[in-house]
Short mmCIF file of C-alpha atoms in Angstrom, two decimals:
data_model
loop_
_atom_site.label_atom_id
_atom_site.label_comp_id
_atom_site.label_asym_id
_atom_site.label_seq_id
_atom_site.Cartn_x
_atom_site.Cartn_y
_atom_site.Cartn_z
CA MET A 749 -24.12 193.88 180.68
CA HIS A 750 -25.83 191.09 182.59
CA ARG A 751 -27.62 192.14 185.79
CA PRO A 752 -27.87 189.65 188.65
CA ALA A 753 -31.41 188.47 189.45
CA ARG A 754 -33.16 190.30 192.20
CA PRO A 755 -34.02 188.29 195.38
CA ALA A 756 -37.46 186.71 195.28
CA LEU A 757 -38.70 188.86 198.10
CA ALA A 758 -38.08 192.06 196.16
CA ARG A 759 -39.58 191.02 192.84
CA GLY A 760 -42.60 193.13 192.05
CA ILE A 761 -42.26 195.19 195.24
CA PRO A 762 -41.02 198.77 194.98
CA ALA A 763 -37.66 199.21 196.79
CA PRO A 764 -38.98 201.74 199.36
CA LEU A 765 -41.85 199.46 200.31
CA ALA A 766 -39.54 196.47 200.59
CA ALA A 767 -37.26 198.39 202.89
CA LEU A 768 -40.18 199.53 205.02
CA LEU A 769 -41.48 195.95 205.36
CA LEU A 770 -38.04 194.68 206.31
CA ALA A 771 -37.67 197.40 208.98
CA LEU A 772 -41.07 196.59 210.43
CA LEU A 773 -40.25 192.86 210.59
CA LEU A 774 -36.91 193.45 212.29
CA THR A 775 -38.61 195.76 214.81
CA TRP A 776 -41.49 193.33 215.55
CA LEU A 777 -39.37 190.18 216.07
CA PRO A 778 -37.46 191.26 219.22
CA LEU A 779 -40.67 192.55 220.79
CA ARG A 780 -42.38 189.25 220.23
CA ALA A 781 -39.42 187.37 221.68
CA ASP A 782 -39.40 189.52 224.82
CA ALA A 783 -43.11 189.05 225.30
CA THR A 784 -42.77 185.28 225.36
CA GLN A 785 -39.66 185.03 227.60
CA THR A 786 -40.05 182.34 230.23
CA VAL A 787 -38.23 180.61 233.06
CA GLU A 788 -38.50 176.82 233.58
CA VAL A 789 -39.15 174.96 236.81
CA ARG A 790 -38.92 171.20 236.38
CA GLY A 791 -40.41 171.36 232.93
CA VAL A 792 -43.04 173.98 233.85
CA GLN A 793 -42.81 177.34 232.00
CA PHE A 794 -43.67 180.60 233.70
CA ALA A 795 -43.64 183.94 231.85
CA THR A 796 -41.20 186.54 233.16
CA ALA A 797 -43.77 189.28 232.46
CA LEU A 798 -47.51 189.20 231.84
CA GLU A 799 -50.61 191.37 231.72
CA GLU A 800 -54.16 190.76 232.87
CA SER A 801 -57.08 193.15 232.55
CA GLY A 802 -54.68 196.03 231.83
CA GLN A 803 -52.48 195.36 234.87
CA ALA A 804 -48.87 194.36 234.22
CA TYR A 805 -46.95 191.97 236.44
CA HIS A 806 -43.27 191.04 236.47
CA LEU A 807 -41.70 187.90 237.89
CA ILE A 808 -40.22 188.16 241.38
CA GLY A 809 -39.19 184.53 241.93
CA HIS A 810 -40.06 180.89 241.26
CA GLY A 811 -39.50 177.46 242.81
CA LEU A 812 -40.68 173.97 243.71
CA PHE A 813 -42.94 173.03 246.60
CA ARG A 814 -41.91 169.70 248.07
CA TYR A 815 -44.03 167.75 250.59
CA MET A 816 -42.22 164.91 252.38
CA ILE A 817 -40.86 162.78 249.45
CA TRP A 818 -43.09 164.35 246.77
CA THR A 819 -42.62 167.39 244.54
CA ALA A 820 -46.16 168.71 244.71
CA TYR A 821 -46.12 171.75 242.43
CA ALA A 822 -44.13 174.53 240.75
CA GLY A 823 -44.84 178.13 241.55
CA ALA A 824 -44.12 181.65 240.42
CA TYR A 825 -44.78 184.99 242.18
CA TYR A 826 -45.35 188.34 240.39
CA GLN A 827 -45.84 191.96 241.37
CA ALA A 828 -46.67 195.14 239.50
CA PRO A 829 -43.56 196.68 237.91
CA GLU A 830 -43.92 199.82 240.03
CA ALA A 831 -43.34 197.64 243.15
CA PRO A 832 -40.05 195.90 242.47
CA GLU A 833 -39.35 194.89 246.09
CA PRO A 834 -41.34 191.87 247.35
CA ALA A 835 -44.42 192.91 249.37
CA PRO A 836 -46.75 189.96 249.21
CA LEU A 837 -48.97 191.02 252.10
CA SER A 838 -49.29 194.70 251.04
CA ALA A 839 -51.91 196.30 248.77
CA VAL A 840 -49.72 196.15 245.70
CA PRO A 841 -51.04 194.25 242.68
CA ARG A 842 -49.60 190.72 242.89
CA ARG A 843 -50.07 187.26 241.46
CA LEU A 844 -49.24 183.68 242.49
CA GLU A 845 -49.30 180.85 239.97
CA LEU A 846 -49.11 177.17 240.96
CA GLU A 847 -48.92 174.28 238.54
CA TYR A 848 -49.52 170.78 239.88
CA PHE A 849 -47.70 167.49 239.36
CA HIS A 850 -50.32 165.33 241.10
CA ALA A 851 -54.07 165.11 241.19
CA ILE A 852 -55.71 166.89 244.16
CA ALA A 853 -59.38 166.96 245.10
CA ALA A 854 -61.30 170.18 245.54
CA ASP A 855 -62.24 169.24 249.12
CA ASP A 856 -58.61 168.81 250.01
CA PHE A 857 -57.82 172.29 248.69
CA ALA A 858 -60.63 173.76 250.77
CA ALA A 859 -59.60 171.95 253.92
CA ALA A 860 -55.97 172.86 253.60
CA THR A 861 -56.81 176.53 252.89
CA ARG A 862 -59.16 176.73 255.86
CA ASP A 863 -56.68 175.11 258.27
CA SER A 864 -53.71 177.15 257.05
CA VAL A 865 -55.57 180.46 257.32
CA ARG A 866 -56.89 179.63 260.79
CA GLU A 867 -53.44 178.67 262.05
CA ARG A 868 -51.89 181.89 260.82
CA LEU A 869 -54.63 184.34 261.84
CA GLY A 870 -55.81 182.96 265.14
CA ASP A 871 -59.45 182.32 266.15
CA ALA A 872 -60.69 185.90 266.34
CA ALA A 873 -59.40 187.19 262.98
CA TYR A 874 -60.29 183.81 261.45
CA GLY A 875 -63.88 184.11 262.62
CA GLU A 876 -64.26 187.54 261.02
CA LEU A 877 -62.94 186.28 257.74
CA LEU A 878 -64.82 182.99 257.72
CA PRO A 879 -67.77 183.94 255.52
CA ALA A 880 -65.54 185.31 252.76
CA LEU A 881 -63.16 182.35 253.09
CA ASN A 882 -66.02 179.83 252.88
CA ALA A 883 -67.24 181.47 249.68
CA PHE A 884 -63.75 181.30 248.27
CA ASN A 885 -63.24 177.67 249.22
CA ARG A 886 -66.52 176.65 247.50
CA ALA A 887 -65.04 177.80 244.21
CA TYR A 888 -62.25 175.20 244.25
CA ARG A 889 -62.15 172.51 241.59
CA SER A 890 -60.18 169.27 241.58
CA VAL A 891 -56.94 169.32 239.56
CA GLU A 892 -55.02 166.85 237.44
CA PRO A 893 -51.29 167.02 236.61
CA GLY A 894 -50.54 170.06 234.46
CA ASP A 895 -53.42 172.12 235.81
CA ARG A 896 -52.56 175.61 237.00
CA TYR A 897 -54.24 177.81 239.64
CA ALA A 898 -53.59 181.57 239.67
CA LEU A 899 -54.38 183.86 242.57
CA THR A 900 -54.38 187.53 241.69
CA TRP A 901 -54.98 190.75 243.57
CA ASP A 902 -55.06 193.63 241.07
CA GLY A 903 -55.27 196.40 243.68
CA GLU A 904 -59.07 196.31 243.83
CA ALA A 905 -60.18 192.70 243.42
CA LEU A 906 -59.08 189.19 244.23
CA ARG A 907 -59.38 186.58 241.50
CA LEU A 908 -58.97 182.78 241.60
CA ALA A 909 -58.59 181.20 238.20
CA LEU A 910 -57.98 177.65 237.03
CA ASN A 911 -56.29 177.30 233.64
CA GLY A 912 -57.35 180.83 232.84
CA GLU A 913 -61.00 180.39 233.84
CA THR A 914 -62.18 182.67 236.66
CA LEU A 915 -63.75 180.61 239.48
CA HIS A 916 -64.15 183.36 242.23
CA THR A 917 -63.81 187.07 242.72
CA SER A 918 -63.80 189.17 245.89
CA ASP A 919 -63.07 192.79 246.87
CA ASP A 920 -61.82 191.81 250.36
CA PRO A 921 -58.15 192.83 250.86
CA ALA A 922 -58.01 190.97 254.16
CA LEU A 923 -58.94 187.75 252.39
CA ALA A 924 -56.27 188.41 249.73
CA SER A 925 -53.53 188.92 252.34
CA ALA A 926 -54.60 185.80 254.26
CA LEU A 927 -54.46 183.68 251.17
CA PHE A 928 -51.13 185.05 249.91
CA GLY A 929 -49.86 184.60 253.45
CA ILE A 930 -50.22 180.86 253.27
CA TRP A 931 -47.17 180.66 250.98
CA LEU A 932 -45.53 184.09 251.34
CA GLY A 933 -46.16 185.24 254.95
CA ASP A 934 -44.00 185.12 258.08
CA ARG A 935 -45.21 181.51 258.73
CA PRO A 936 -45.48 179.94 255.34
CA LEU A 937 -46.12 176.33 254.46
CA ARG A 938 -42.42 176.07 253.63
CA ASP A 939 -39.72 178.66 254.20
CA ASP A 940 -37.62 177.44 251.29
CA PHE A 941 -40.56 177.79 248.85
CA ARG A 942 -41.43 181.25 250.18
CA ASP A 943 -37.84 182.37 249.82
CA ALA A 944 -37.64 181.06 246.25
CA LEU A 945 -40.84 182.86 245.33
CA LEU A 946 -39.54 186.10 246.83
CA GLY A 947 -36.23 185.79 244.96
CA ARG A 948 -34.18 185.08 248.12
CA ARG A 949 -31.75 182.60 246.57
#
């Protein structure tokens, strides 16, 4: 009696081992797909979940920041999974990513950050924060279209990174809240962008 040829994958591989390999492959593929799940904002991809230095973050919201007639950048806001409700000015681990559509000079970043923080804090609180803010502002670099800044507070330290490279760290929670407040506080740069980042659609 003629026996049909075995599939090429199984040739030379014991049946139990082949079954085990297939089971492992089917188990691994969905996990990999989940790990690379993204959302898109005008062609910019943001992960729905990520991990940095052992701290997990999940996506709260995302949107576009428009200035006058220009679309300046796309953004995404994350928090630790154990804090599912938006709390951008609290002590919870949180992260803001901004990817730019236009070139911006480092000096312009520093000036805008300084003015925004001063306007929101008032002179007294701004004066207390100024040394830490100046150190932060000196770390800025100019960006080109496609560059991405990430601002992260992991519960103990603040980190500014450009395209994954750490530019500045600080252990000052007041500085972290002041910086996140520029986009996510009660008086943000734009209400619609804050609301999109906080998932208020």
